[in-house]
mmCIF file of C-alpha atoms in Angstrom:
data_model
loop_
_atom_site.group_PDB
_atom_site.id
_atom_site.type_symbol
_atom_site.label_atom_id
_atom_site.label_comp_id
_atom_site.label_asym_id
_atom_site.label_seq_id
_atom_site.Cartn_x
_atom_site.Cartn_y
_atom_site.Cartn_z
ATOM 1 C CA MET A 15 -58.475 47.212 115.498
ATOM 2 C CA ALA A 16 -57.732 44.557 118.328
ATOM 3 C CA PRO A 17 -55.205 45.614 121.194
ATOM 4 C CA VAL A 18 -52.262 43.629 122.366
ATOM 5 C CA PHE A 19 -50.716 43.984 125.672
ATOM 6 C CA GLN A 20 -46.754 43.830 126.358
ATOM 7 C CA PRO A 21 -45.544 43.401 129.930
ATOM 8 C CA ILE A 22 -43.539 45.997 131.844
ATOM 9 C CA VAL A 23 -41.325 44.737 134.566
ATOM 10 C CA ARG A 24 -39.375 45.637 137.446
ATOM 11 C CA LEU A 25 -35.597 44.880 136.433
ATOM 12 C CA ASP A 26 -34.760 43.672 139.808
ATOM 13 C CA SER A 27 -37.459 41.007 140.273
ATOM 14 C CA ARG A 28 -39.228 40.606 137.041
ATOM 15 C CA ASP A 29 -42.560 41.291 138.697
ATOM 16 C CA VAL A 30 -45.002 42.631 136.177
ATOM 17 C CA ILE A 31 -46.082 46.212 137.128
ATOM 18 C CA GLY A 32 -48.367 46.715 134.069
ATOM 19 C CA PHE A 33 -48.998 46.445 130.383
ATOM 20 C CA GLU A 34 -48.620 48.906 127.414
ATOM 21 C CA ALA A 35 -51.659 48.410 125.017
ATOM 22 C CA LEU A 36 -50.471 48.384 121.299
ATOM 23 C CA ALA A 37 -52.848 48.948 118.378
ATOM 24 C CA ARG A 38 -52.857 45.880 115.849
ATOM 25 C CA TRP A 39 -55.168 45.009 113.010
ATOM 26 C CA PRO A 40 -55.429 40.989 112.875
ATOM 27 C CA GLU A 41 -57.012 41.252 109.358
ATOM 28 C CA SER A 42 -54.262 43.363 107.995
ATOM 29 C CA PRO A 43 -51.123 42.055 109.847
ATOM 30 C CA GLY A 44 -48.836 44.123 107.503
ATOM 31 C CA VAL A 45 -50.205 47.545 108.823
ATOM 32 C CA ASN A 46 -47.636 49.609 110.586
ATOM 33 C CA PRO A 47 -49.390 51.349 113.580
ATOM 34 C CA VAL A 48 -47.197 54.628 112.870
ATOM 35 C CA GLU A 49 -47.943 54.576 109.327
ATOM 36 C CA ALA A 50 -51.509 54.104 110.199
ATOM 37 C CA PHE A 51 -51.584 56.994 112.280
ATOM 38 C CA ASP A 52 -49.835 59.164 109.671
ATOM 39 C CA VAL A 53 -52.379 58.225 107.024
ATOM 40 C CA ALA A 54 -55.112 59.136 109.624
ATOM 41 C CA ARG A 55 -53.594 62.348 110.374
ATOM 42 C CA THR A 56 -53.380 63.204 106.574
ATOM 43 C CA LEU A 57 -57.145 62.388 106.301
ATOM 44 C CA GLY A 58 -57.900 64.466 109.305
ATOM 45 C CA GLU A 59 -59.180 61.270 111.191
ATOM 46 C CA VAL A 60 -56.466 61.047 113.580
ATOM 47 C CA ALA A 61 -58.319 62.000 116.561
ATOM 48 C CA ARG A 62 -60.931 59.593 115.905
ATOM 49 C CA LEU A 63 -58.313 56.685 115.360
ATOM 50 C CA ASP A 64 -56.691 57.621 118.601
ATOM 51 C CA TRP A 65 -59.976 57.611 120.640
ATOM 52 C CA TRP A 66 -61.041 54.362 119.153
ATOM 53 C CA CYS A 67 -57.686 52.583 120.263
ATOM 54 C CA ARG A 68 -57.921 53.862 123.691
ATOM 55 C CA ARG A 69 -61.485 52.770 124.037
ATOM 56 C CA ARG A 70 -60.820 49.298 122.765
ATOM 57 C CA ALA A 71 -57.816 48.866 125.039
ATOM 58 C CA PHE A 72 -59.567 49.874 128.094
ATOM 59 C CA GLU A 73 -62.642 47.530 127.228
ATOM 60 C CA THR A 74 -60.448 44.631 126.600
ATOM 61 C CA ALA A 75 -58.546 45.138 130.082
ATOM 62 C CA VAL A 76 -61.996 45.264 131.730
ATOM 63 C CA VAL A 77 -63.410 42.441 129.808
ATOM 64 C CA ASP A 78 -60.008 40.271 130.355
ATOM 65 C CA GLU A 79 -60.056 41.178 134.179
ATOM 66 C CA MET A 80 -56.798 42.829 134.203
ATOM 67 C CA ASP A 81 -55.294 42.751 137.705
ATOM 68 C CA ARG A 82 -55.919 46.137 139.534
ATOM 69 C CA SER A 83 -52.569 46.037 141.139
ATOM 70 C CA GLN A 84 -51.138 46.685 137.713
ATOM 71 C CA TYR A 85 -50.971 49.830 135.454
ATOM 72 C CA LEU A 86 -52.541 50.204 131.894
ATOM 73 C CA PHE A 87 -50.011 52.254 129.563
ATOM 74 C CA MET A 88 -51.953 53.633 126.721
ATOM 75 C CA ASN A 89 -50.317 55.679 123.688
ATOM 76 C CA VAL A 90 -52.004 58.956 122.637
ATOM 77 C CA GLU A 91 -51.265 61.519 120.117
ATOM 78 C CA PRO A 92 -50.366 64.934 121.875
ATOM 79 C CA ASP A 93 -52.052 66.830 119.152
ATOM 80 C CA THR A 94 -55.372 65.052 119.529
ATOM 81 C CA LEU A 95 -55.558 65.147 123.425
ATOM 82 C CA ALA A 96 -57.984 67.970 123.526
ATOM 83 C CA SER A 97 -60.400 66.506 120.919
ATOM 84 C CA PRO A 98 -63.691 65.027 122.213
ATOM 85 C CA PRO A 99 -64.642 61.299 121.761
ATOM 86 C CA PRO A 100 -66.285 60.371 118.641
ATOM 87 C CA TRP A 101 -69.393 59.012 120.274
ATOM 88 C CA GLN A 102 -72.233 60.691 122.105
ATOM 89 C CA ASP A 103 -73.953 59.569 125.611
ATOM 90 C CA ASP A 104 -71.408 57.187 126.604
ATOM 91 C CA ARG A 105 -70.156 55.946 129.874
ATOM 92 C CA LEU A 106 -66.706 55.235 128.948
ATOM 93 C CA LEU A 107 -64.913 57.874 131.046
ATOM 94 C CA ALA A 108 -66.950 57.089 133.930
ATOM 95 C CA ASP A 109 -66.400 53.470 133.639
ATOM 96 C CA VAL A 110 -62.664 54.154 133.446
ATOM 97 C CA GLU A 111 -62.919 55.934 136.787
ATOM 98 C CA GLU A 112 -65.146 53.252 138.383
ATOM 99 C CA SER A 113 -62.990 50.374 137.087
ATOM 100 C CA GLY A 114 -60.008 51.039 139.652
ATOM 101 C CA ILE A 115 -57.647 50.652 136.828
ATOM 102 C CA GLN A 116 -54.629 53.032 136.878
ATOM 103 C CA ILE A 117 -54.169 54.313 133.326
ATOM 104 C CA VAL A 118 -50.859 56.122 132.353
ATOM 105 C CA LEU A 119 -51.247 58.076 129.152
ATOM 106 C CA GLU A 120 -47.964 57.730 126.807
ATOM 107 C CA LEU A 121 -47.344 60.939 124.963
ATOM 108 C CA THR A 122 -45.236 60.492 121.723
ATOM 109 C CA GLU A 123 -42.725 63.201 120.815
ATOM 110 C CA ARG A 124 -43.914 63.513 117.145
ATOM 111 C CA THR A 125 -46.279 66.241 117.556
ATOM 112 C CA LEU A 126 -45.500 67.685 121.028
ATOM 113 C CA LEU A 127 -44.615 71.181 119.467
ATOM 114 C CA SER A 128 -47.535 71.628 117.032
ATOM 115 C CA ASP A 129 -49.985 72.878 119.851
ATOM 116 C CA PRO A 130 -47.958 72.928 123.150
ATOM 117 C CA SER A 131 -50.741 75.042 124.810
ATOM 118 C CA THR A 132 -53.399 72.255 124.267
ATOM 119 C CA VAL A 133 -50.782 69.695 125.356
ATOM 120 C CA LEU A 134 -50.312 71.224 128.577
ATOM 121 C CA ARG A 135 -53.883 72.013 129.455
ATOM 122 C CA THR A 136 -55.018 68.604 128.591
ATOM 123 C CA VAL A 137 -52.287 67.000 130.431
ATOM 124 C CA GLU A 138 -53.287 69.058 133.394
ATOM 125 C CA GLN A 139 -56.812 68.178 133.084
ATOM 126 C CA SER A 140 -55.882 64.284 132.787
ATOM 127 C CA ARG A 141 -54.058 64.465 135.852
ATOM 128 C CA ARG A 142 -57.078 65.995 137.579
ATOM 129 C CA SER A 143 -58.951 62.935 136.299
ATOM 130 C CA GLY A 144 -56.177 60.726 138.000
ATOM 131 C CA TYR A 145 -54.282 59.588 134.920
ATOM 132 C CA GLY A 146 -50.668 59.279 135.113
ATOM 133 C CA ILE A 147 -48.406 60.751 132.220
ATOM 134 C CA ALA A 148 -45.262 59.265 130.372
ATOM 135 C CA LEU A 149 -43.295 60.772 127.947
ATOM 136 C CA ASP A 150 -42.159 58.211 125.161
ATOM 137 C CA ASP A 151 -39.179 57.773 122.959
ATOM 138 C CA ILE A 152 -36.702 59.837 124.991
ATOM 139 C CA GLY A 153 -33.526 59.879 123.168
ATOM 140 C CA ALA A 154 -35.034 59.527 119.740
ATOM 141 C CA ARG A 155 -35.370 63.226 119.173
ATOM 142 C CA VAL A 156 -34.621 66.394 120.966
ATOM 143 C CA ASP A 157 -38.247 67.534 121.413
ATOM 144 C CA GLY A 158 -38.954 65.343 124.309
ATOM 145 C CA LEU A 159 -35.653 66.647 126.092
ATOM 146 C CA ALA A 160 -36.508 70.332 125.537
ATOM 147 C CA LEU A 161 -39.877 69.834 126.914
ATOM 148 C CA LEU A 162 -39.011 67.209 129.710
ATOM 149 C CA ASP A 163 -39.402 69.372 132.592
ATOM 150 C CA VAL A 164 -42.194 71.578 131.223
ATOM 151 C CA ILE A 165 -44.419 68.532 130.710
ATOM 152 C CA ALA A 166 -43.103 66.939 133.880
ATOM 153 C CA PRO A 167 -44.036 63.280 133.311
ATOM 154 C CA ASP A 168 -44.536 60.831 136.030
ATOM 155 C CA VAL A 169 -42.529 58.154 133.713
ATOM 156 C CA VAL A 170 -39.580 58.613 131.273
ATOM 157 C CA LYS A 171 -39.391 56.044 128.582
ATOM 158 C CA PHE A 172 -36.049 55.337 127.043
ATOM 159 C CA ASP A 173 -36.191 54.826 123.279
ATOM 160 C CA ARG A 174 -34.890 51.389 122.258
ATOM 161 C CA GLY A 175 -31.990 53.068 120.549
ATOM 162 C CA LEU A 176 -30.479 54.048 124.005
ATOM 163 C CA THR A 177 -31.163 50.445 125.340
ATOM 164 C CA HIS A 178 -29.534 48.995 122.439
ATOM 165 C CA MET A 179 -26.685 51.764 122.326
ATOM 166 C CA ASP A 180 -27.212 52.121 118.683
ATOM 167 C CA GLU A 181 -25.065 55.305 118.637
ATOM 168 C CA SER A 182 -22.564 56.803 120.870
ATOM 169 C CA THR A 183 -22.936 60.501 120.406
ATOM 170 C CA ILE A 184 -23.026 63.726 122.289
ATOM 171 C CA GLU A 185 -26.855 63.833 121.738
ATOM 172 C CA THR A 186 -27.209 60.369 123.289
ATOM 173 C CA ALA A 187 -25.181 61.121 126.466
ATOM 174 C CA LEU A 188 -27.131 64.309 126.666
ATOM 175 C CA ALA A 189 -30.379 62.410 126.702
ATOM 176 C CA ILE A 190 -29.075 60.012 129.175
ATOM 177 C CA THR A 191 -27.757 62.743 131.480
ATOM 178 C CA ILE A 192 -30.917 65.099 131.446
ATOM 179 C CA ALA A 193 -33.525 62.289 131.642
ATOM 180 C CA GLY A 194 -31.390 60.647 134.524
ATOM 181 C CA GLU A 195 -31.316 64.086 136.295
ATOM 182 C CA TYR A 196 -35.110 64.639 135.872
ATOM 183 C CA ALA A 197 -35.808 61.235 137.155
ATOM 184 C CA ARG A 198 -33.699 61.772 140.279
ATOM 185 C CA ARG A 199 -34.881 65.158 140.991
ATOM 186 C CA HIS A 200 -38.730 64.321 140.884
ATOM 187 C CA ASP A 201 -38.236 60.842 142.026
ATOM 188 C CA VAL A 202 -39.895 59.294 138.739
ATOM 189 C CA ALA A 203 -39.441 56.047 137.081
ATOM 190 C CA ILE A 204 -37.417 55.160 134.043
ATOM 191 C CA ILE A 205 -38.370 52.372 131.652
ATOM 192 C CA ALA A 206 -36.304 51.211 129.191
ATOM 193 C CA GLU A 207 -37.776 49.910 125.891
ATOM 194 C CA GLY A 208 -36.570 47.302 123.588
ATOM 195 C CA VAL A 209 -35.020 44.983 126.246
ATOM 196 C CA GLU A 210 -34.277 41.857 124.261
ATOM 197 C CA THR A 211 -31.112 40.244 125.611
ATOM 198 C CA SER A 212 -29.117 40.226 128.978
ATOM 199 C CA ALA A 213 -26.678 42.828 127.453
ATOM 200 C CA HIS A 214 -29.879 45.197 127.065
ATOM 201 C CA GLU A 215 -30.901 44.370 130.376
ATOM 202 C CA ARG A 216 -27.541 45.327 132.008
ATOM 203 C CA CYS A 217 -27.266 48.409 129.847
ATOM 204 C CA ALA A 218 -30.622 49.452 130.993
ATOM 205 C CA GLU A 219 -29.845 48.982 134.568
ATOM 206 C CA GLN A 220 -26.663 51.116 134.113
ATOM 207 C CA LEU A 221 -28.684 53.885 132.415
ATOM 208 C CA GLY A 222 -30.576 54.051 135.560
ATOM 209 C CA ALA A 223 -33.890 52.325 134.426
ATOM 210 C CA THR A 224 -35.724 50.454 137.134
ATOM 211 C CA LEU A 225 -38.469 49.033 134.762
ATOM 212 C CA GLY A 226 -37.927 47.366 131.457
ATOM 213 C CA GLN A 227 -40.017 46.451 128.475
ATOM 214 C CA GLY A 228 -39.084 44.138 125.685
ATOM 215 C CA PHE A 229 -39.178 40.725 124.218
ATOM 216 C CA ARG A 230 -37.138 39.273 127.016
ATOM 217 C CA TYR A 231 -40.015 39.700 129.345
ATOM 218 C CA GLY A 232 -42.820 38.858 126.738
ATOM 219 C CA ARG A 233 -43.889 39.860 123.265
ATOM 220 C CA PRO A 234 -47.134 41.826 122.789
ATOM 221 C CA GLY A 235 -50.289 39.557 122.709
ATOM 222 C CA PRO A 236 -53.670 39.149 124.663
ATOM 223 C CA LEU A 237 -53.665 39.635 128.585
ATOM 224 C CA SER A 238 -52.698 36.492 129.865
ATOM 225 C CA ASP A 239 -52.967 34.901 133.399
ATOM 226 C CA VAL A 240 -50.024 37.104 134.870
ATOM 227 C CA ALA A 241 -49.565 36.634 138.536
ATOM 228 C CA PRO A 242 -50.553 39.582 140.603
ATOM 229 C CA LEU A 243 -48.022 41.993 141.706
ATOM 230 C CA VAL A 244 -46.226 40.800 144.622
ATOM 231 C CA GLY A 245 -46.385 43.590 147.514
ATOM 232 C CA PRO A 246 -47.448 47.010 146.992
ATOM 233 C CA ARG A 247 -47.877 48.694 143.567
ATOM 234 C CA PRO A 248 -44.869 50.917 142.707
ATOM 235 C CA ARG A 249 -45.997 54.658 143.139
ATOM 236 C CA LEU A 250 -45.483 56.040 139.674
ATOM 237 C CA VAL A 251 -48.211 58.404 139.507
ATOM 238 C CA ASP A 252 -48.234 61.971 141.195
ATOM 239 C CA THR A 253 -51.409 64.076 139.928
ATOM 240 C CA THR A 254 -50.037 67.245 141.452
ATOM 241 C CA ARG A 255 -46.906 67.259 139.204
ATOM 242 C CA GLY A 256 -46.705 69.765 136.391
ATOM 243 C CA ARG A 257 -49.348 72.277 137.710
ATOM 244 C CA VAL A 258 -49.784 75.287 135.662
ATOM 245 C CA ASP A 259 -49.600 78.339 138.011
ATOM 246 C CA PRO A 260 -49.897 82.149 137.076
ATOM 247 C CA LEU A 261 -46.602 83.985 136.762
ATOM 248 C CA ARG A 262 -47.578 86.473 139.753
ATOM 249 C CA ALA A 263 -48.103 83.276 141.835
ATOM 250 C CA ILE A 264 -44.635 82.002 140.828
ATOM 251 C CA SER A 265 -43.020 85.664 141.442
ATOM 252 C CA ASP A 266 -44.543 85.654 144.818
ATOM 253 C CA ARG A 267 -42.910 82.232 146.145
ATOM 254 C CA VAL A 268 -39.448 82.467 144.611
ATOM 255 C CA PRO A 269 -36.746 84.494 146.398
ATOM 256 C CA THR A 270 -36.407 87.853 144.888
ATOM 257 C CA ALA A 271 -34.555 91.077 145.022
ATOM 258 C CA VAL A 272 -35.580 94.599 144.564
ATOM 259 C CA GLY A 273 -34.040 96.369 141.526
ATOM 260 C CA SER A 274 -34.795 99.003 139.098
ATOM 261 C CA LEU A 275 -36.594 98.601 135.808
ATOM 262 C CA THR A 276 -33.313 99.378 133.821
ATOM 263 C CA ASP A 277 -31.646 96.255 135.484
ATOM 264 C CA VAL A 278 -34.418 93.928 135.119
ATOM 265 C CA LEU A 279 -34.807 94.867 131.458
ATOM 266 C CA SER A 280 -30.911 94.500 130.914
ATOM 267 C CA MET A 281 -31.029 90.935 132.303
ATOM 268 C CA CYS A 282 -33.881 89.881 130.049
ATOM 269 C CA ASP A 283 -32.317 91.215 127.033
ATOM 270 C CA ALA A 284 -28.976 89.227 128.071
ATOM 271 C CA VAL A 285 -30.838 86.086 128.808
ATOM 272 C CA GLU A 286 -32.587 86.265 125.127
ATOM 273 C CA ASN A 287 -29.262 87.288 123.326
ATOM 274 C CA ALA A 288 -27.472 84.325 125.024
ATOM 275 C CA ALA A 289 -30.082 82.045 123.702
ATOM 276 C CA LEU A 290 -29.246 83.238 120.025
ATOM 277 C CA GLU A 291 -25.664 81.630 120.705
ATOM 278 C CA GLU A 292 -26.822 78.259 122.313
ATOM 279 C CA THR A 293 -26.103 75.147 120.145
ATOM 280 C CA THR A 294 -28.652 72.892 121.594
ATOM 281 C CA PRO A 295 -32.194 74.065 120.407
ATOM 282 C CA GLY A 296 -35.095 74.211 122.849
ATOM 283 C CA CYS A 297 -37.661 76.834 123.987
ATOM 284 C CA VAL A 298 -37.522 80.333 124.505
ATOM 285 C CA VAL A 299 -41.004 81.968 125.677
ATOM 286 C CA ALA A 300 -41.649 85.479 127.221
ATOM 287 C CA ALA A 301 -44.376 87.356 128.631
ATOM 288 C CA LEU A 302 -44.458 90.956 127.792
ATOM 289 C CA GLN A 303 -46.419 93.016 130.050
ATOM 290 C CA GLY A 304 -46.485 96.487 131.538
ATOM 291 C CA ALA A 305 -43.134 98.093 131.273
ATOM 292 C CA ARG A 306 -41.721 95.520 128.668
ATOM 293 C CA HIS A 307 -43.474 95.692 125.685
ATOM 294 C CA ILE A 308 -42.678 94.628 121.964
ATOM 295 C CA SER A 309 -40.304 96.792 120.432
ATOM 296 C CA ALA A 310 -38.404 96.681 116.846
ATOM 297 C CA GLU A 311 -35.430 95.351 118.975
ATOM 298 C CA ILE A 312 -37.431 92.386 120.761
ATOM 299 C CA ALA A 313 -39.396 91.703 117.422
ATOM 300 C CA ALA A 314 -35.978 91.166 115.429
ATOM 301 C CA ARG A 315 -34.420 89.211 118.400
ATOM 302 C CA TYR A 316 -37.436 86.754 118.414
ATOM 303 C CA ARG A 317 -37.617 86.590 114.652
ATOM 304 C CA ASP A 318 -33.696 85.404 114.901
ATOM 305 C CA LEU A 319 -34.567 83.134 117.843
ATOM 306 C CA ALA A 320 -37.260 81.221 115.790
ATOM 307 C CA ARG A 321 -34.643 80.264 113.194
ATOM 308 C CA ARG A 322 -32.564 78.569 115.985
ATOM 309 C CA GLN A 323 -34.866 77.144 118.541
ATOM 310 C CA LEU A 324 -37.812 74.517 118.437
ATOM 311 C CA LEU A 325 -40.258 76.456 120.275
ATOM 312 C CA VAL A 326 -40.365 80.398 120.403
ATOM 313 C CA GLY A 327 -43.522 82.208 121.739
ATOM 314 C CA LEU A 328 -44.603 85.632 123.031
ATOM 315 C CA THR A 329 -47.820 86.752 125.109
ATOM 316 C CA GLY A 330 -48.868 89.993 125.929
ATOM 317 C CA PRO A 331 -51.648 92.580 125.331
ATOM 318 C CA GLY A 332 -51.922 93.710 121.609
ATOM 319 C CA LEU A 333 -49.853 90.722 120.219
ATOM 320 C CA GLY A 334 -51.044 88.896 117.218
ATOM 321 C CA ARG A 335 -51.151 85.204 117.063
ATOM 322 C CA ALA A 336 -48.063 85.101 115.049
ATOM 323 C CA PRO A 337 -46.163 88.391 115.944
ATOM 324 C CA GLN A 338 -43.022 87.455 113.958
ATOM 325 C CA PRO A 339 -42.380 84.647 111.341
ATOM 326 C CA GLY A 340 -41.952 81.214 113.515
ATOM 327 C CA VAL A 341 -43.006 82.949 116.585
ATOM 328 C CA LEU A 342 -46.193 81.765 118.443
ATOM 329 C CA GLY A 343 -48.282 84.611 119.829
ATOM 330 C CA PRO A 344 -51.020 84.711 122.466
ATOM 331 C CA LEU A 345 -54.289 82.781 122.252
ATOM 332 C CA THR A 346 -56.118 85.857 123.415
ATOM 333 C CA PRO A 347 -54.541 88.915 121.991
ATOM 334 C CA ASP A 348 -56.541 91.052 124.396
ATOM 335 C CA THR A 349 -55.200 89.790 127.693
ATOM 336 C CA ALA A 350 -55.679 92.374 130.264
ATOM 337 C CA PRO A 351 -52.042 94.066 131.426
ATOM 338 C CA ASP A 352 -50.529 92.436 134.449
ATOM 339 C CA ASP A 353 -47.707 93.833 136.690
ATOM 340 C CA THR A 354 -45.502 90.530 136.075
ATOM 341 C CA PHE A 355 -43.332 89.946 132.963
ATOM 342 C CA ALA A 356 -40.886 86.925 132.504
ATOM 343 C CA VAL A 357 -38.661 85.295 129.950
ATOM 344 C CA ALA A 358 -37.733 81.508 130.104
ATOM 345 C CA VAL A 359 -34.922 79.666 128.188
ATOM 346 C CA ILE A 360 -35.316 75.891 128.478
ATOM 347 C CA ALA A 361 -33.253 73.175 126.713
ATOM 348 C CA ALA A 362 -31.575 69.865 127.122
ATOM 349 C CA GLY A 363 -28.240 71.254 128.275
ATOM 350 C CA HIS A 364 -29.391 74.672 129.903
ATOM 351 C CA ALA A 365 -32.338 76.446 131.791
ATOM 352 C CA VAL A 366 -32.442 80.181 132.714
ATOM 353 C CA ALA A 367 -35.384 82.612 133.402
ATOM 354 C CA VAL A 368 -36.017 85.825 134.453
ATOM 355 C CA ILE A 369 -39.201 86.999 136.575
ATOM 356 C CA ALA A 370 -40.216 90.383 137.788
ATOM 357 C CA THR A 371 -43.177 92.129 139.471
ATOM 358 C CA ALA A 372 -43.756 95.692 139.800
ATOM 359 C CA ILE A 373 -43.757 96.824 143.466
ATOM 360 C CA ASP A 374 -46.995 98.865 143.987
ATOM 361 C CA GLY A 375 -48.007 99.667 147.609
ATOM 362 C CA PRO A 376 -47.983 102.271 150.429
ATOM 363 C CA GLY A 377 -44.984 104.081 150.320
ATOM 364 C CA ARG A 378 -43.656 103.111 146.951
ATOM 365 C CA PRO A 379 -45.885 104.765 144.480
ATOM 366 C CA GLY A 380 -43.984 105.386 140.997
ATOM 367 C CA THR A 381 -40.652 104.174 142.239
ATOM 368 C CA GLY A 382 -40.214 102.046 139.166
ATOM 369 C CA ASP A 383 -38.770 99.418 141.499
ATOM 370 C CA TYR A 384 -39.105 95.626 140.949
ATOM 371 C CA ARG A 385 -39.273 92.331 142.764
ATOM 372 C CA TRP A 386 -37.248 90.222 140.479
ATOM 373 C CA CYS A 387 -34.880 87.263 140.242
ATOM 374 C CA ILE A 388 -32.787 85.346 137.757
ATOM 375 C CA THR A 389 -32.661 81.601 138.254
ATOM 376 C CA THR A 390 -31.105 78.559 136.569
ATOM 377 C CA ASP A 391 -33.164 76.206 138.847
ATOM 378 C CA ARG A 392 -34.397 73.980 136.102
ATOM 379 C CA THR A 393 -37.781 73.193 138.052
ATOM 380 C CA VAL A 394 -38.614 76.890 138.418
ATOM 381 C CA VAL A 395 -37.741 77.740 134.885
ATOM 382 C CA ALA A 396 -39.991 74.947 133.808
ATOM 383 C CA GLU A 397 -42.869 76.366 135.995
ATOM 384 C CA ILE A 398 -42.219 80.058 134.409
ATOM 385 C CA ALA A 399 -42.222 78.400 130.821
ATOM 386 C CA ARG A 400 -45.119 76.403 131.517
ATOM 387 C CA SER A 401 -47.214 79.554 132.645
ATOM 388 C CA ILE A 402 -46.245 81.260 129.551
ATOM 389 C CA ILE A 403 -46.739 78.104 126.783
ATOM 390 C CA VAL A 404 -50.271 77.493 128.171
ATOM 391 C CA ASP A 405 -51.360 80.873 126.792
ATOM 392 C CA LEU A 406 -49.676 80.352 123.195
ATOM 393 C CA ALA A 407 -51.590 79.965 120.036
ATOM 394 C CA PRO A 408 -51.120 76.852 118.104
ATOM 395 C CA ARG A 409 -48.810 76.607 115.006
#
């Protein structure tokens, strides 16, 4: 495998701000990279292939003296993120840190939902190591939209189908709207892929993209003598984004009211029942703790939700790794009881969550009161969902 590199540019100035490394096989030019990874996954070798592609991309960037003012985008298969490299006693990771090259890992949508807990944990670890996170192919599938705020990428990449306006559908409009709102809310960059003509470029700008990638700016090839970036490098990466916090910490910082357990449980039920009627599939997850525990009614409801939603999960003491068909259970069934429970529903077009913590302190023993809130703040809903998903078992 020999990597090639395609430039990513500012749409307003054509300054090259970085490159995406793409896998190619010069001795087998007919090999399709997507098909190669599919075959590797079938053979159980996808993690090995993924690591070697990233290694070769980094080594080539160093040898060819890639300008340190530019970003290096690398594709990564989400379901391989937690796999260790297939080599030992190697300085690659240390060399990456010492090189000064700012790496942005591009997550593809294809396997985000197979093991979302591992994806979130490894994304958080990657950020602690200084890597940026991009979510690729937004608009191609609904998976990316459902988990956009949960993963909280530093960069959003529009699929070429949006740039070319191949289809004008409700789903297309939803992808543009949700991604645009996310970008504005969190001040992240949008890259339009597949920019080949001036019409594509105008479309990209109208969609809210500030960066572009495509044949109009350069075909994939060797790293050439591209001029260094003029002026400061755009700040794309925020390593504090997408932090995973415990539910109790979230409950302590959001505005809450005091109410009875009956009121809180009724609102949780209402949120879950409303999710059964939503037409846009997404994510429904709940942490069952203390007073809110699994029951025949909740079990049946989540079994129905699993037939309609992309990701459905339950955590809580005593639950198995698959508490109902299609429902993900906790990684650790013997989790110690907590005093905070929550439910979060998030999809492309809607977001709502309930979080509640038992009040226990001087003057309030055994009152049954809870500090709780219901919120439609998409950022807070994503924080709650992230806190629950990170404890889910894989499919």
